[in-house]
CSV table of N, CA and C in Angstrom, one decimal:
chain,number,residue,atom,x,y,z
A,147,MET,N,85.9,150.3,79.2
A,147,MET,CA,85.4,149.0,78.8
A,147,MET,C,85.4,148.2,80.1
A,148,GLU,N,84.3,147.4,80.3
A,148,GLU,CA,84.1,146.6,81.5
A,148,GLU,C,84.7,145.2,81.3
A,149,ILE,N,85.2,144.7,82.4
A,149,ILE,CA,85.7,143.3,82.3
A,149,ILE,C,84.6,142.4,82.8
A,150,GLN,N,84.3,141.4,82.0
A,150,GLN,CA,83.2,140.5,82.4
A,150,GLN,C,83.7,139.4,83.3
A,151,LYS,N,82.9,138.9,84.2
A,151,LYS,CA,83.3,137.8,85.0
A,151,LYS,C,83.2,136.5,84.1
A,152,LEU,N,84.1,135.7,84.2
A,152,LEU,CA,84.0,134.4,83.4
A,152,LEU,C,83.0,133.5,84.0
A,153,TYR,N,82.8,133.5,85.3
A,153,TYR,CA,81.8,132.7,86.0
A,153,TYR,C,81.5,133.2,87.3
A,154,ASP,N,80.4,133.0,87.8
A,154,ASP,CA,80.0,133.4,89.2
A,154,ASP,C,79.8,132.1,90.0
A,155,LEU,N,80.5,132.0,91.1
A,155,LEU,CA,80.6,130.8,91.9
A,155,LEU,C,79.2,130.4,92.4
A,156,ASP,N,78.3,131.4,92.6
A,156,ASP,CA,76.9,131.1,93.0
A,156,ASP,C,76.1,130.4,91.9
A,157,ASP,N,76.5,130.7,90.7
A,157,ASP,CA,75.7,130.1,89.5
A,157,ASP,C,76.2,128.7,89.1
A,158,ILE,N,77.4,128.3,89.6
A,158,ILE,CA,77.9,127.0,89.2
A,158,ILE,C,77.1,125.9,89.8
A,159,GLU,N,76.7,125.0,89.0
A,159,GLU,CA,75.9,123.8,89.5
A,159,GLU,C,76.9,122.6,89.6
A,160,PHE,N,77.0,122.0,90.7
A,160,PHE,CA,77.8,120.9,90.9
A,160,PHE,C,77.1,119.6,90.5
A,161,GLU,N,77.7,118.9,89.6
A,161,GLU,CA,77.0,117.7,89.1
A,161,GLU,C,77.2,116.5,90.1
A,162,ASP,N,76.2,115.7,90.2
A,162,ASP,CA,76.3,114.5,91.0
A,162,ASP,C,77.3,113.6,90.5
A,163,ILE,N,77.9,112.8,91.4
A,163,ILE,CA,78.9,111.8,91.0
A,163,ILE,C,78.2,110.4,91.1
A,164,ALA,N,78.4,109.6,90.0
A,164,ALA,CA,77.9,108.2,90.1
A,164,ALA,C,79.1,107.3,90.5
A,165,ILE,N,78.8,106.5,91.6
A,165,ILE,CA,79.8,105.6,92.1
A,165,ILE,C,79.2,104.2,92.1
A,166,GLY,N,80.0,103.2,92.3
A,166,GLY,CA,79.5,101.8,92.4
A,166,GLY,C,79.8,101.3,93.9
A,167,LEU,N,78.9,100.6,94.4
A,167,LEU,CA,79.1,100.0,95.8
A,167,LEU,C,79.4,98.5,95.6
A,168,VAL,N,80.5,98.1,96.1
A,168,VAL,CA,81.0,96.7,96.0
A,168,VAL,C,80.9,96.0,97.3
A,169,ARG,N,80.0,95.0,97.3
A,169,ARG,CA,79.9,94.1,98.5
A,169,ARG,C,80.5,92.8,98.3
A,170,LEU,N,81.3,92.3,99.2
A,170,LEU,CA,81.9,91.0,99.1
A,170,LEU,C,81.0,89.9,99.7
A,171,ALA,N,81.0,88.8,99.0
A,171,ALA,CA,80.2,87.6,99.5
A,171,ALA,C,81.0,86.9,100.6
A,172,LYS,N,82.3,87.0,100.6
A,172,LYS,CA,83.2,86.3,101.6
A,172,LYS,C,84.1,87.4,102.2
A,173,ASP,N,84.6,87.1,103.4
A,173,ASP,CA,85.5,88.0,104.0
A,173,ASP,C,86.9,87.6,103.4
A,174,VAL,N,87.4,88.5,102.6
A,174,VAL,CA,88.7,88.3,101.9
A,174,VAL,C,89.6,89.5,102.1
A,175,PRO,N,90.9,89.3,102.5
A,175,PRO,CA,91.8,90.4,102.6
A,175,PRO,C,92.0,91.2,101.3
A,176,ALA,N,92.3,92.4,101.4
A,176,ALA,CA,92.4,93.3,100.2
A,176,ALA,C,93.4,92.8,99.2
A,177,HIS,N,94.5,92.4,99.7
A,177,HIS,CA,95.6,91.9,98.8
A,177,HIS,C,95.1,90.7,97.9
A,178,GLU,N,94.4,89.8,98.5
A,178,GLU,CA,93.9,88.7,97.8
A,178,GLU,C,92.8,89.1,96.8
A,179,PHE,N,91.9,90.0,97.2
A,179,PHE,CA,90.8,90.4,96.4
A,179,PHE,C,91.4,91.1,95.1
A,180,PHE,N,92.3,92.0,95.3
A,180,PHE,CA,92.9,92.7,94.1
A,180,PHE,C,93.8,91.8,93.3
A,181,TYR,N,94.4,90.8,93.9
A,181,TYR,CA,95.2,89.8,93.1
A,181,TYR,C,94.3,89.1,92.2
A,182,LYS,N,93.1,88.7,92.6
A,182,LYS,CA,92.1,88.0,91.8
A,182,LYS,C,91.6,88.9,90.7
A,183,ILE,N,91.3,90.1,91.0
A,183,ILE,CA,90.8,91.1,90.0
A,183,ILE,C,91.9,91.3,89.0
A,184,ASN,N,93.1,91.5,89.4
A,184,ASN,CA,94.2,91.7,88.4
A,184,ASN,C,94.5,90.5,87.5
A,185,GLN,N,94.2,89.3,88.0
A,185,GLN,CA,94.3,88.1,87.2
A,185,GLN,C,93.3,88.0,86.1
A,186,ILE,N,92.1,88.4,86.4
A,186,ILE,CA,90.9,88.3,85.5
A,186,ILE,C,91.0,89.4,84.4
A,187,ASN,N,91.4,90.6,84.8
A,187,ASN,CA,91.3,91.8,84.0
A,187,ASN,C,92.6,92.1,83.3
A,188,GLY,N,92.5,93.0,82.3
A,188,GLY,CA,93.7,93.6,81.7
A,188,GLY,C,94.2,94.8,82.5
A,189,LEU,N,93.6,95.0,83.7
A,189,LEU,CA,93.9,96.2,84.5
A,189,LEU,C,94.8,95.7,85.6
A,190,THR,N,95.7,96.6,86.1
A,190,THR,CA,96.5,96.3,87.2
A,190,THR,C,96.3,97.3,88.3
A,191,PHE,N,95.5,96.8,89.3
A,191,PHE,CA,95.2,97.7,90.5
A,191,PHE,C,96.4,97.7,91.4
A,192,SER,N,96.8,98.9,91.9
A,192,SER,CA,97.9,99.0,92.8
A,192,SER,C,97.4,99.9,93.9
A,193,ARG,N,98.1,99.7,95.1
A,193,ARG,CA,97.7,100.6,96.2
A,193,ARG,C,98.3,102.0,96.0
A,194,LYS,N,97.5,103.0,96.3
A,194,LYS,CA,97.9,104.4,96.2
A,194,LYS,C,97.9,104.9,97.6
A,195,LYS,N,98.2,106.2,97.7
A,195,LYS,CA,98.2,106.9,99.0
A,195,LYS,C,96.7,106.8,99.6
A,196,ASP,N,96.6,106.5,100.9
A,196,ASP,CA,95.3,106.4,101.5
A,196,ASP,C,94.6,107.7,101.6
A,197,VAL,N,93.3,107.5,101.6
A,197,VAL,CA,92.4,108.7,101.8
A,197,VAL,C,92.4,108.9,103.3
A,198,ILE,N,92.7,110.1,103.7
A,198,ILE,CA,92.8,110.5,105.1
A,198,ILE,C,91.7,111.5,105.5
A,199,ILE,N,91.0,111.2,106.5
A,199,ILE,CA,90.0,112.1,107.1
A,199,ILE,C,90.4,112.4,108.5
A,200,HIS,N,90.4,113.7,108.7
A,200,HIS,CA,90.8,114.2,110.0
A,200,HIS,C,89.6,114.5,110.9
A,201,GLY,N,89.4,113.8,111.9
A,201,GLY,CA,88.3,114.0,112.9
A,201,GLY,C,88.8,114.9,114.0
A,202,ALA,N,87.9,115.1,115.0
A,202,ALA,CA,88.3,115.9,116.2
A,202,ALA,C,89.2,115.0,117.1
A,203,TYR,N,89.0,113.7,117.2
A,203,TYR,CA,89.7,112.9,118.1
A,203,TYR,C,90.6,111.9,117.4
A,204,TYR,N,90.3,111.5,116.1
A,204,TYR,CA,91.0,110.5,115.4
A,204,TYR,C,91.3,111.0,114.0
A,205,ASP,N,92.4,110.5,113.4
A,205,ASP,CA,92.7,110.6,111.9
A,205,ASP,C,92.4,109.2,111.4
A,206,TYR,N,91.6,109.1,110.3
A,206,TYR,CA,91.1,107.9,109.8
A,206,TYR,C,91.8,107.6,108.4
A,207,TYR,N,92.2,106.4,108.2
A,207,TYR,CA,92.9,106.0,106.9
A,207,TYR,C,92.1,105.0,106.2
A,208,PHE,N,91.8,105.3,104.9
A,208,PHE,CA,91.0,104.4,104.1
A,208,PHE,C,91.9,104.0,102.9
A,209,PRO,N,92.2,102.7,102.7
A,209,PRO,CA,93.0,102.2,101.6
A,209,PRO,C,92.4,102.6,100.2
A,210,ARG,N,93.2,102.9,99.3
A,210,ARG,CA,92.8,103.3,97.9
A,210,ARG,C,93.6,102.5,96.9
A,211,PHE,N,92.9,102.0,95.9
A,211,PHE,CA,93.6,101.2,94.8
A,211,PHE,C,93.2,101.8,93.5
A,212,GLU,N,94.1,101.9,92.6
A,212,GLU,CA,93.8,102.5,91.3
A,212,GLU,C,94.4,101.7,90.1
A,213,ALA,N,93.7,101.8,89.0
A,213,ALA,CA,94.2,101.2,87.8
A,213,ALA,C,93.7,102.0,86.6
A,214,TYR,N,94.5,102.0,85.5
A,214,TYR,CA,94.1,102.7,84.3
A,214,TYR,C,93.8,101.7,83.2
A,215,HIS,N,92.6,101.9,82.5
A,215,HIS,CA,92.2,101.1,81.4
A,215,HIS,C,93.0,101.6,80.2
A,216,LYS,N,93.7,100.8,79.5
A,216,LYS,CA,94.6,101.2,78.4
A,216,LYS,C,93.8,101.8,77.2
A,217,PHE,N,92.7,101.1,76.9
A,217,PHE,CA,92.0,101.5,75.7
A,217,PHE,C,91.1,102.7,75.9
A,218,THR,N,90.4,102.8,77.0
A,218,THR,CA,89.5,103.9,77.2
A,218,THR,C,90.1,105.0,77.9
A,219,LYS,N,91.4,104.8,78.4
A,219,LYS,CA,92.1,105.8,79.2
A,219,LYS,C,91.3,106.3,80.4
A,220,THR,N,90.7,105.4,81.1
A,220,THR,CA,89.9,105.7,82.2
A,220,THR,C,90.6,105.2,83.5
A,221,CYS,N,90.5,106.0,84.5
A,221,CYS,CA,91.1,105.7,85.8
A,221,CYS,C,89.9,105.1,86.7
A,222,PHE,N,90.2,103.9,87.2
A,222,PHE,CA,89.2,103.3,88.1
A,222,PHE,C,89.8,103.3,89.5
A,223,THR,N,89.1,103.7,90.5
A,223,THR,CA,89.5,103.8,91.9
A,223,THR,C,88.6,103.0,92.8
A,224,PHE,N,89.2,102.1,93.6
A,224,PHE,CA,88.5,101.4,94.7
A,224,PHE,C,88.9,102.1,96.0
A,225,ILE,N,88.0,102.5,96.8
A,225,ILE,CA,88.3,103.1,98.1
A,225,ILE,C,87.6,102.3,99.2
A,226,SER,N,88.3,101.9,100.2
A,226,SER,CA,87.7,101.1,101.2
A,226,SER,C,86.6,101.9,101.9
A,227,ASN,N,85.5,101.4,102.2
A,227,ASN,CA,84.4,102.1,102.9
A,227,ASN,C,84.7,102.2,104.4
A,228,ARG,N,85.4,101.2,104.9
A,228,ARG,CA,85.7,101.1,106.3
A,228,ARG,C,87.2,101.5,106.5
A,229,SER,N,87.4,102.3,107.5
A,229,SER,CA,88.8,102.7,107.8
A,229,SER,C,89.6,101.5,108.2
A,230,SER,N,90.8,101.4,107.7
A,230,SER,CA,91.7,100.3,108.1
A,230,SER,C,92.6,100.7,109.3
A,231,GLU,N,92.7,101.9,109.6
A,231,GLU,CA,93.6,102.4,110.7
A,231,GLU,C,93.0,103.7,111.2
A,232,SER,N,93.2,103.9,112.5
A,232,SER,CA,92.8,105.2,113.0
A,232,SER,C,93.9,105.6,114.1
A,233,LYS,N,94.3,106.8,114.0
A,233,LYS,CA,95.3,107.3,115.0
A,233,LYS,C,94.6,108.3,115.9
A,234,GLN,N,94.7,108.0,117.2
A,234,GLN,CA,94.1,108.9,118.2
A,234,GLN,C,94.9,110.2,118.3
A,235,LYS,N,94.3,111.3,118.2
A,235,LYS,CA,95.0,112.6,118.3
A,235,LYS,C,94.9,113.2,119.7
A,236,LYS,N,93.7,113.0,120.3
A,236,LYS,CA,93.6,113.4,121.7
A,236,LYS,C,92.6,112.6,122.4
A,237,LEU,N,92.6,112.6,123.7
A,237,LEU,CA,91.8,111.8,124.5
A,237,LEU,C,90.3,112.3,124.6
A,238,GLN,N,89.4,111.4,124.5
A,238,GLN,CA,88.0,111.8,124.5
A,238,GLN,C,87.6,112.1,126.0
A,239,THR,N,87.2,113.3,126.3
A,239,THR,CA,86.8,113.6,127.6
A,239,THR,C,85.3,113.7,127.8
A,240,GLU,N,84.6,113.8,126.6
A,240,GLU,CA,83.1,113.9,126.6
A,240,GLU,C,82.5,112.5,126.6
A,241,LEU,N,81.4,112.4,127.3
A,241,LEU,CA,80.8,111.0,127.4
A,241,LEU,C,80.1,110.6,126.1
A,242,PHE,N,79.4,111.4,125.4
A,242,PHE,CA,78.7,111.0,124.2
A,242,PHE,C,79.2,111.8,123.0
A,243,THR,N,80.3,111.3,122.4
A,243,THR,CA,80.8,111.9,121.2
A,243,THR,C,80.4,111.0,120.0
A,244,GLU,N,80.2,111.5,118.9
A,244,GLU,CA,79.9,110.8,117.7
A,244,GLU,C,81.1,110.1,117.1
A,245,GLU,N,82.2,110.3,117.6
A,245,GLU,CA,83.5,109.8,116.9
A,245,GLU,C,83.9,108.6,117.6
A,246,GLU,N,84.2,107.5,116.8
A,246,GLU,CA,84.7,106.3,117.3
A,246,GLU,C,86.0,106.0,116.6
A,247,ASN,N,86.6,104.9,117.0
A,247,ASN,CA,87.9,104.6,116.4
A,247,ASN,C,87.8,103.9,115.0
A,248,ILE,N,86.6,103.6,114.6
A,248,ILE,CA,86.3,103.1,113.2
A,248,ILE,C,85.3,104.0,112.6
A,249,LYS,N,85.6,104.3,111.3
A,249,LYS,CA,84.7,105.2,110.6
A,249,LYS,C,84.4,104.6,109.2
A,250,PHE,N,83.2,104.9,108.7
A,250,PHE,CA,82.7,104.5,107.4
A,250,PHE,C,82.5,105.7,106.6
A,251,LEU,N,82.9,105.6,105.3
A,251,LEU,CA,82.7,106.7,104.4
A,251,LEU,C,81.2,106.9,104.1
A,252,LEU,N,80.5,105.8,104.0
A,252,LEU,CA,79.1,105.8,103.8
A,252,LEU,C,78.4,105.2,105.0
A,253,ASN,N,78.1,106.0,106.0
A,253,ASN,CA,77.5,105.5,107.2
A,253,ASN,C,76.3,104.7,107.1
A,254,ASN,N,75.5,105.0,106.1
A,254,ASN,CA,74.2,104.2,105.8
A,254,ASN,C,74.4,103.0,105.0
A,255,GLN,N,75.7,102.7,104.7
A,255,GLN,CA,76.0,101.5,103.8
A,255,GLN,C,77.2,100.7,104.5
A,256,VAL,N,77.0,100.3,105.7
A,256,VAL,CA,78.2,99.7,106.4
A,256,VAL,C,78.5,98.3,105.9
A,257,ASP,N,77.6,97.7,105.1
A,257,ASP,CA,77.9,96.3,104.5
A,257,ASP,C,78.7,96.4,103.2
A,258,VAL,N,78.9,97.6,102.7
A,258,VAL,CA,79.7,97.9,101.5
A,258,VAL,C,81.2,97.8,101.9
A,259,GLU,N,81.9,97.0,101.1
A,259,GLU,CA,83.4,96.9,101.4
A,259,GLU,C,84.2,98.0,100.7
A,260,TYR,N,83.8,98.2,99.4
A,260,TYR,CA,84.6,99.2,98.6
A,260,TYR,C,83.6,100.1,97.8
A,261,ILE,N,84.1,101.3,97.6
A,261,ILE,CA,83.4,102.3,96.8
A,261,ILE,C,84.2,102.4,95.5
A,262,LEU,N,83.6,102.2,94.4
A,262,LEU,CA,84.2,102.2,93.1
A,262,LEU,C,83.9,103.5,92.4
A,263,HIS,N,84.9,104.2,91.9
A,263,HIS,CA,84.8,105.5,91.3
A,263,HIS,C,85.6,105.5,90.0
A,264,THR,N,85.1,106.2,89.0
A,264,THR,CA,85.8,106.3,87.7
A,264,THR,C,86.0,107.7,87.3
A,265,SER,N,86.9,108.0,86.5
A,265,SER,CA,87.2,109.4,86.0
A,265,SER,C,86.2,109.8,85.0
A,266,GLU,N,85.4,108.9,84.5
A,266,GLU,CA,84.4,109.2,83.4
A,266,GLU,C,83.1,109.9,84.0
A,267,GLN,N,82.5,110.7,83.2
A,267,GLN,CA,81.2,111.3,83.7
A,267,GLN,C,80.1,110.3,83.8
A,268,ILE,N,80.0,109.4,82.8
A,268,ILE,CA,79.0,108.4,82.8
A,268,ILE,C,79.8,107.1,83.0
A,269,PRO,N,79.9,106.6,84.2
A,269,PRO,CA,80.7,105.4,84.5
A,269,PRO,C,80.2,104.1,83.9
A,270,ASP,N,81.1,103.3,83.4
A,270,ASP,CA,80.7,101.9,83.0
A,270,ASP,C,81.6,101.0,83.8
A,271,PHE,N,81.0,100.5,84.8
A,271,PHE,CA,81.7,99.5,85.7
A,271,PHE,C,81.7,98.1,85.1
A,272,SER,N,81.0,97.9,84.1
A,272,SER,CA,81.0,96.5,83.5
A,272,SER,C,82.4,96.2,82.8
A,273,VAL,N,83.2,97.2,82.6
A,273,VAL,CA,84.5,97.0,82.0
A,273,VAL,C,85.4,96.1,83.0
A,274,ILE,N,85.1,96.3,84.3
A,274,ILE,CA,85.9,95.5,85.3
A,274,ILE,C,85.2,94.2,85.6
A,275,LEU,N,85.9,93.1,85.3
A,275,LEU,CA,85.4,91.8,85.6
A,275,LEU,C,85.7,91.5,87.1
A,276,LEU,N,84.7,91.1,87.8
A,276,LEU,CA,84.9,90.7,89.2
A,276,LEU,C,84.9,89.2,89.4
A,277,PRO,N,85.6,88.7,90.4
A,277,PRO,CA,85.7,87.3,90.6
A,277,PRO,C,84.3,86.7,91.0
A,278,GLU,N,83.9,85.6,90.3
A,278,GLU,CA,82.6,85.0,90.6
A,278,GLU,C,82.6,84.4,92.0
A,279,ASN,N,81.5,84.3,92.6
A,279,ASN,CA,81.3,83.8,94.0
A,279,ASN,C,82.1,84.5,95.1
A,280,LEU,N,82.6,85.7,94.7
A,280,LEU,CA,83.3,86.5,95.7
A,280,LEU,C,82.7,87.9,95.9
A,281,VAL,N,82.0,88.3,94.9
A,281,VAL,CA,81.5,89.7,94.9
A,281,VAL,C,80.0,89.7,94.4
A,282,PHE,N,79.2,90.4,95.1
A,282,PHE,CA,77.8,90.6,94.6
A,282,PHE,C,77.8,91.6,93.5
A,283,PRO,N,76.8,91.7,92.7
A,283,PRO,CA,76.8,92.7,91.6
A,283,PRO,C,77.0,94.1,92.1
A,284,ILE,N,77.7,94.9,91.3
A,284,ILE,CA,77.9,96.3,91.7
A,284,ILE,C,76.6,97.1,91.7
A,285,GLN,N,76.4,97.8,92.8
A,285,GLN,CA,75.2,98.6,92.9
A,285,GLN,C,75.5,100.1,92.6
A,286,ASP,N,74.8,100.7,91.6
A,286,ASP,CA,75.0,102.1,91.3
A,286,ASP,C,74.4,102.9,92.4
A,287,TYR,N,75.2,104.0,92.7
A,287,TYR,CA,74.8,104.9,93.8
A,287,TYR,C,75.2,106.3,93.3
A,288,THR,N,74.4,107.3,93.6
A,288,THR,CA,74.6,108.7,93.2
A,288,THR,C,74.9,109.6,94.5
A,289,LEU,N,76.0,110.3,94.4
A,289,LEU,CA,76.4,111.2,95.4
A,289,LEU,C,76.1,112.6,95.0
A,290,GLY,N,75.4,113.3,96.0
A,290,GLY,CA,75.1,114.8,95.7
A,290,GLY,C,76.3,115.6,96.2
A,291,SER,N,76.4,116.8,95.8
A,291,SER,CA,77.5,117.7,96.1
A,291,SER,C,77.5,118.1,97.6
A,292,GLU,N,76.4,117.9,98.3
A,292,GLU,CA,76.4,118.3,99.7
A,292,GLU,C,77.0,117.1,100.6
A,293,GLU,N,77.2,116.0,100.1
A,293,GLU,CA,77.7,114.8,100.9
A,293,GLU,C,79.2,114.9,101.1
A,294,GLU,N,79.7,114.4,102.2
A,294,GLU,CA,81.1,114.5,102.6
A,294,GLU,C,81.9,113.7,101.6
A,295,LEU,N,81.4,112.5,101.2
A,295,LEU,CA,82.2,111.6,100.3
A,295,LEU,C,82.4,112.3,98.9
A,296,TYR,N,81.4,113.1,98.5
A,296,TYR,CA,81.5,113.8,97.2
A,296,TYR,C,82.8,114.7,97.3
A,297,GLN,N,82.9,115.5,98.4
A,297,GLN,CA,84.0,116.4,98.6
A,297,GLN,C,85.3,115.6,98.6
A,298,ILE,N,85.3,114.5,99.3
A,298,ILE,CA,86.6,113.7,99.4
A,298,ILE,C,87.0,113.2,98.0
A,299,ILE,N,86.1,112.7,97.2
A,299,ILE,CA,86.4,112.2,95.9
A,299,ILE,C,86.9,113.3,95.0
A,300,GLN,N,86.3,114.5,95.1
A,300,GLN,CA,86.8,115.6,94.3
A,300,GLN,C,88.2,116.0,94.7
A,301,TYR,N,88.5,115.9,96.0
A,301,TYR,CA,89.8,116.3,96.5
A,301,TYR,C,90.9,115.3,96.0
A,302,TYR,N,90.6,114.0,96.0
A,302,TYR,CA,91.6,113.0,95.6
A,302,TYR,C,91.6,112.7,94.2
A,303,GLU,N,90.8,113.3,93.4
A,303,GLU,CA,90.7,113.1,91.9
A,303,GLU,C,91.9,113.7,91.2
């Protein structure tokens, strides 16, 4: 009797991830921004372990905030698009390297302050009330499985 494979890794299709892009209308520190969100919502966002990306010359740290919605049992995660800290691992000896001391998770969206992700397949970001006059409307964005941020989100999920 033959043993059948349960799945073939070549046949697995990775589904795209829907995320929300959060742009701030004013320059506000993270603690103040999440304090206002926590006041408005029944959610309590708290700081979690940073997302860490290891580069050739720097290690980059991106703040991450999470909250759980009690009724829908959904986890909402805000990840800073811009690194808050970078630690130099070795000295750059090459003249033209692509690595700098500041990194963005979405290089083509440098005006985005936070990336909003949810544990749901079809995200509903309208559950989170955002402070008026502080945040622009959340922009939906789709990540493909070939993008670096897709892999990062899968790892930290």
